[in-house]
Tab-separated table of C-alpha atoms in Angstrom:
chain	number	residue	atom	x	y	z
A	1	GLN	CA	99.177	74.618	154.378
A	2	SER	CA	97.246	76.471	151.468
A	3	ALA	CA	94.566	74.488	150.143
A	4	LEU	CA	96.543	74.588	146.587
A	5	THR	CA	100.144	73.284	146.270
A	6	GLN	CA	102.535	75.561	144.358
A	7	SER	CA	106.225	75.344	144.145
A	8	ALA	CA	107.869	76.993	146.374
A	9	SER	CA	110.365	78.495	143.699
A	10	VAL	CA	111.210	79.329	140.456
A	11	SER	CA	114.145	79.680	138.538
A	12	GLY	CA	115.166	80.705	134.522
A	13	SER	CA	117.530	82.760	131.949
A	14	PRO	CA	116.495	85.567	129.908
A	15	GLY	CA	114.418	84.407	127.172
A	16	GLN	CA	114.125	80.426	128.619
A	17	SER	CA	110.567	79.028	129.304
A	18	ILE	CA	109.514	78.278	132.797
A	19	THR	CA	106.246	76.360	134.272
A	20	ILE	CA	104.578	76.658	138.125
A	21	SER	CA	102.572	73.820	138.440
A	22	CYS	CA	99.361	73.924	141.141
A	23	THR	CA	97.998	71.010	142.518
A	24	GLY	CA	94.864	70.697	144.216
A	25	THR	CA	92.061	67.565	143.934
A	26	SER	CA	88.448	67.117	141.799
A	27	SER	CA	86.972	69.191	144.342
A	28	ASP	CA	88.719	72.519	143.587
A	29	VAL	CA	91.296	72.614	140.111
A	30	GLY	CA	89.857	69.295	138.649
A	31	GLY	CA	86.421	70.332	138.946
A	32	TYR	CA	86.676	73.028	137.499
A	33	ASN	CA	86.793	75.453	134.843
A	34	TYR	CA	87.570	78.668	137.586
A	35	VAL	CA	92.155	78.476	137.791
A	36	SER	CA	92.933	81.702	136.941
A	37	TRP	CA	96.904	82.909	138.478
A	38	TYR	CA	98.511	86.303	139.765
A	39	GLN	CA	102.060	88.429	139.481
A	40	GLN	CA	102.695	90.223	142.254
A	41	TYR	CA	105.723	92.544	142.929
A	42	PRO	CA	106.750	93.644	146.469
A	43	GLY	CA	104.679	95.914	148.577
A	44	LYS	CA	102.471	95.297	145.475
A	45	ALA	CA	98.432	94.097	144.678
A	46	PRO	CA	98.653	90.778	142.857
A	47	LYS	CA	97.210	91.562	139.270
A	48	LEU	CA	95.572	88.786	137.671
A	49	ILE	CA	97.016	88.018	134.240
A	50	ILE	CA	95.298	84.133	133.569
A	51	TYR	CA	92.054	83.355	134.285
A	52	ASP	CA	89.508	80.430	133.302
A	53	VAL	CA	92.123	78.630	132.760
A	54	THR	CA	93.355	79.373	129.889
A	55	LYS	CA	92.219	82.914	129.440
A	56	ARG	CA	94.708	86.100	128.806
A	57	PRO	CA	93.205	89.894	130.246
A	58	SER	CA	92.825	92.533	127.853
A	59	GLY	CA	96.933	94.065	128.188
A	60	VAL	CA	98.874	90.884	129.284
A	61	SER	CA	101.323	89.825	127.658
A	62	ASN	CA	101.078	86.519	125.499
A	63	ARG	CA	104.303	84.930	126.601
A	64	PHE	CA	102.099	84.138	129.384
A	65	SER	CA	99.507	81.352	129.261
A	66	GLY	CA	97.573	78.806	131.097
A	67	SER	CA	96.695	75.171	130.781
A	68	LYS	CA	95.836	72.552	133.121
A	69	SER	CA	95.093	67.984	132.922
A	70	GLY	CA	93.149	67.111	135.814
A	71	ASN	CA	93.875	68.490	138.810
A	72	THR	CA	97.103	70.100	137.645
A	73	ALA	CA	96.957	73.886	136.853
A	74	SER	CA	99.770	75.382	135.014
A	75	LEU	CA	100.934	78.415	133.847
A	76	THR	CA	104.071	79.140	131.290
A	77	ILE	CA	105.645	81.759	131.267
A	78	SER	CA	108.065	81.608	128.078
A	79	GLY	CA	110.462	84.661	126.705
A	80	LEU	CA	110.891	85.495	129.946
A	81	GLN	CA	112.101	88.640	130.662
A	82	ALA	CA	113.443	90.376	133.852
A	83	GLU	CA	110.422	91.157	134.541
A	84	ASP	CA	108.462	88.979	134.986
A	85	GLU	CA	110.776	88.399	138.583
A	86	GLY	CA	108.118	88.093	141.270
A	87	ASP	CA	105.876	85.937	143.211
A	88	TYR	CA	102.932	84.132	141.163
A	89	TYR	CA	99.953	82.582	142.800
A	90	CYS	CA	97.238	80.027	141.542
A	91	CYS	CA	93.472	79.690	142.655
A	92	SER	CA	90.486	78.083	141.965
A	93	TYR	CA	86.969	77.658	143.121
A	94	ALA	CA	85.882	75.141	145.042
A	95	GLY	CA	82.282	75.201	145.368
A	96	SER	CA	81.176	77.986	147.242
A	97	ARG	CA	84.508	79.510	148.278
A	98	THR	CA	88.320	80.124	146.657
A	99	VAL	CA	90.979	78.842	147.270
A	100	PHE	CA	94.502	79.729	146.650
A	101	GLY	CA	97.435	77.874	145.983
A	102	GLY	CA	101.408	79.475	148.351
A	103	GLY	CA	102.699	81.423	145.516
A	104	THR	CA	106.188	80.080	143.952
A	105	LYS	CA	108.495	82.720	143.493
A	106	LEU	CA	110.161	83.319	140.161
A	107	THR	CA	113.832	84.288	140.262
A	108	VAL	CA	114.975	85.384	136.784
A	109	LEU	CA	118.981	85.069	136.670
B	1	GLN	CA	87.404	102.319	135.170
B	2	VAL	CA	86.882	100.825	137.892
B	3	GLN	CA	89.412	101.741	140.642
B	4	LEU	CA	89.343	100.141	144.019
B	5	GLN	CA	90.082	102.030	147.623
B	6	GLU	CA	90.561	100.007	151.468
B	7	SER	CA	89.914	102.251	154.314
B	8	GLY	CA	89.876	101.384	157.999
B	9	PRO	CA	91.496	101.709	161.214
B	10	GLY	CA	95.455	99.948	161.289
B	11	LEU	CA	95.843	98.829	164.755
B	12	VAL	CA	93.109	96.415	166.107
B	13	LYS	CA	93.125	95.451	169.923
B	14	PRO	CA	93.101	91.716	170.264
B	15	SER	CA	89.609	90.782	170.890
B	16	GLU	CA	88.008	93.933	169.596
B	17	THR	CA	86.243	94.293	165.845
B	18	LEU	CA	88.193	94.878	162.663
B	19	SER	CA	86.298	96.996	160.565
B	20	LEU	CA	87.326	97.703	156.600
B	21	THR	CA	85.889	99.659	153.539
B	22	CYS	CA	86.174	99.189	150.428
B	23	THR	CA	84.990	102.362	147.844
B	24	VAL	CA	84.406	101.563	144.598
B	25	SER	CA	85.009	104.682	141.543
B	26	GLY	CA	85.291	104.648	138.184
B	27	GLY	CA	81.832	102.358	138.133
B	28	SER	CA	78.695	100.696	140.407
B	29	LEU	CA	78.685	97.810	142.497
B	30	GLY	CA	76.500	96.426	139.282
B	31	THR	CA	75.809	92.739	139.117
B	32	TYR	CA	79.107	92.134	140.309
B	33	TYR	CA	80.255	89.896	143.694
B	34	TRP	CA	83.015	91.611	145.445
B	35	SER	CA	85.815	89.703	148.281
B	36	TRP	CA	88.122	90.260	150.445
B	37	ILE	CA	91.574	88.759	150.463
B	38	ARG	CA	94.152	88.753	153.302
B	39	GLN	CA	98.351	88.279	153.121
B	40	PRO	CA	99.999	88.072	156.767
B	41	PRO	CA	103.608	89.704	155.877
B	42	GLY	CA	105.733	87.600	153.939
B	43	LYS	CA	103.134	84.691	153.869
B	44	GLY	CA	100.891	83.989	150.579
B	45	LEU	CA	97.220	84.628	150.188
B	46	GLU	CA	93.909	83.960	152.169
B	47	TRP	CA	90.315	84.164	150.379
B	48	ILE	CA	87.877	85.642	153.269
B	49	GLY	CA	84.788	85.563	152.001
B	50	CYS	CA	82.593	87.368	149.272
B	51	ILE	CA	78.894	89.401	148.479
B	52	LEU	CA	76.766	90.083	145.277
B	53	TYR	CA	74.983	93.554	145.296
B	54	SER	CA	72.096	92.691	146.760
B	55	GLY	CA	74.027	90.643	149.661
B	56	SER	CA	73.953	87.096	149.157
B	57	GLY	CA	77.739	86.070	149.230
B	58	ASP	CA	79.903	83.036	150.641
B	59	TYR	CA	82.658	83.268	153.510
B	60	ASN	CA	85.797	81.124	154.048
B	61	PRO	CA	84.914	78.272	156.163
B	62	SER	CA	87.711	78.372	157.738
B	63	LEU	CA	86.456	82.069	159.027
B	64	LYS	CA	82.985	82.232	158.401
B	65	SER	CA	81.965	82.408	162.349
B	66	ARG	CA	83.831	85.854	162.496
B	67	VAL	CA	83.135	87.193	159.263
B	68	THR	CA	80.309	89.827	157.877
B	69	MET	CA	80.820	91.189	154.755
B	70	SER	CA	77.724	94.091	153.802
B	71	VAL	CA	77.635	96.293	150.794
B	72	ASP	CA	75.533	100.415	151.298
B	73	THR	CA	74.791	100.560	146.897
B	74	SER	CA	73.588	104.198	147.482
B	75	LYS	CA	77.769	104.682	148.496
B	76	ASN	CA	79.275	102.579	145.767
B	77	GLN	CA	80.560	100.410	148.962
B	78	PHE	CA	80.920	97.307	150.637
B	79	SER	CA	82.554	96.096	153.808
B	80	LEU	CA	84.391	93.777	155.762
B	81	LYS	CA	84.255	93.244	159.416
B	82	LEU	CA	85.683	90.643	161.233
B	83	THR	CA	85.566	89.713	165.806
B	84	SER	CA	87.175	88.307	168.255
B	85	VAL	CA	90.693	89.514	166.128
B	86	THR	CA	94.092	88.237	167.047
B	87	ALA	CA	98.052	88.571	166.229
B	88	ALA	CA	97.153	85.704	163.578
B	89	ASP	CA	94.826	88.148	161.673
B	90	THR	CA	97.995	91.151	161.257
B	91	ALA	CA	97.296	91.198	157.399
B	92	VAL	CA	97.057	93.469	154.282
B	93	TYR	CA	94.072	93.241	153.360
B	94	TYR	CA	92.897	93.369	150.096
B	95	CYS	CA	88.966	94.914	148.423
B	96	VAL	CA	88.729	93.275	145.015
B	97	ARG	CA	86.005	93.099	142.134
B	98	GLY	CA	85.166	88.967	141.751
B	99	GLU	CA	84.080	85.839	142.587
B	100	TRP	CA	86.647	83.432	141.683
B	101	TRP	CA	89.290	85.283	139.723
B	102	PHE	CA	89.376	89.038	141.115
B	103	ASP	CA	90.126	91.940	138.966
B	104	PRO	CA	90.927	95.084	140.235
B	105	TRP	CA	93.316	94.215	143.109
B	106	GLY	CA	92.198	97.741	145.593
B	107	GLN	CA	96.394	98.477	146.990
B	108	GLY	CA	95.538	97.239	149.822
B	109	THR	CA	95.847	98.268	153.730
B	110	LEU	CA	97.293	97.204	156.255
B	111	VAL	CA	95.862	96.166	159.717
B	112	ILE	CA	97.995	95.388	162.522
B	113	VAL	CA	96.800	93.039	164.760
B	114	PRO	CA	99.462	93.464	168.290
B	115	SER	CA	100.101	90.298	170.369
């Protein structure tokens, strides 16, 4: 069982916006502004898309945005595109260790 | 541009030690933390641990008794040893740069421990 809780799946149509949530505790998500998000395609290594809750690495589309409220972090993808279909994982620092969510499968209808 | 490449046996017998090495190219180990993350087939990601270029680091408490990480700055490599493996340790193992956010990632290497 993963330390952080994510919904197993989410879906949306092209052009829509979707939000993936990631729930932890005050010992991880709620205690540090060190939440990151990763996109993974089948058979490929994950790719960093958000770090430090809200920051986007160079080259990542501004359609991806992150936020946090209390013990829950969120990833929002706006203007959904077919290429966004894949698995998304949240991650948080938890004081001398790092924990991941179980992953959310995004389907673009 | 920093690139990472994992290397090591793809098959390890139960109760033996899994040993992997990550070679860093395009940059030095520098002042960064370097981590290992694994992903069992069809499952999610699990952080194994991290190590600083100086050799200090942290391990996942659930694996701590079996994990050792080390750094070889002369070869620009860092390594993972996981002892007493079982089928539950079958996974794709990734080496990555970072401590609480990870970028870049190696391509990953599948290690199978037969049951």
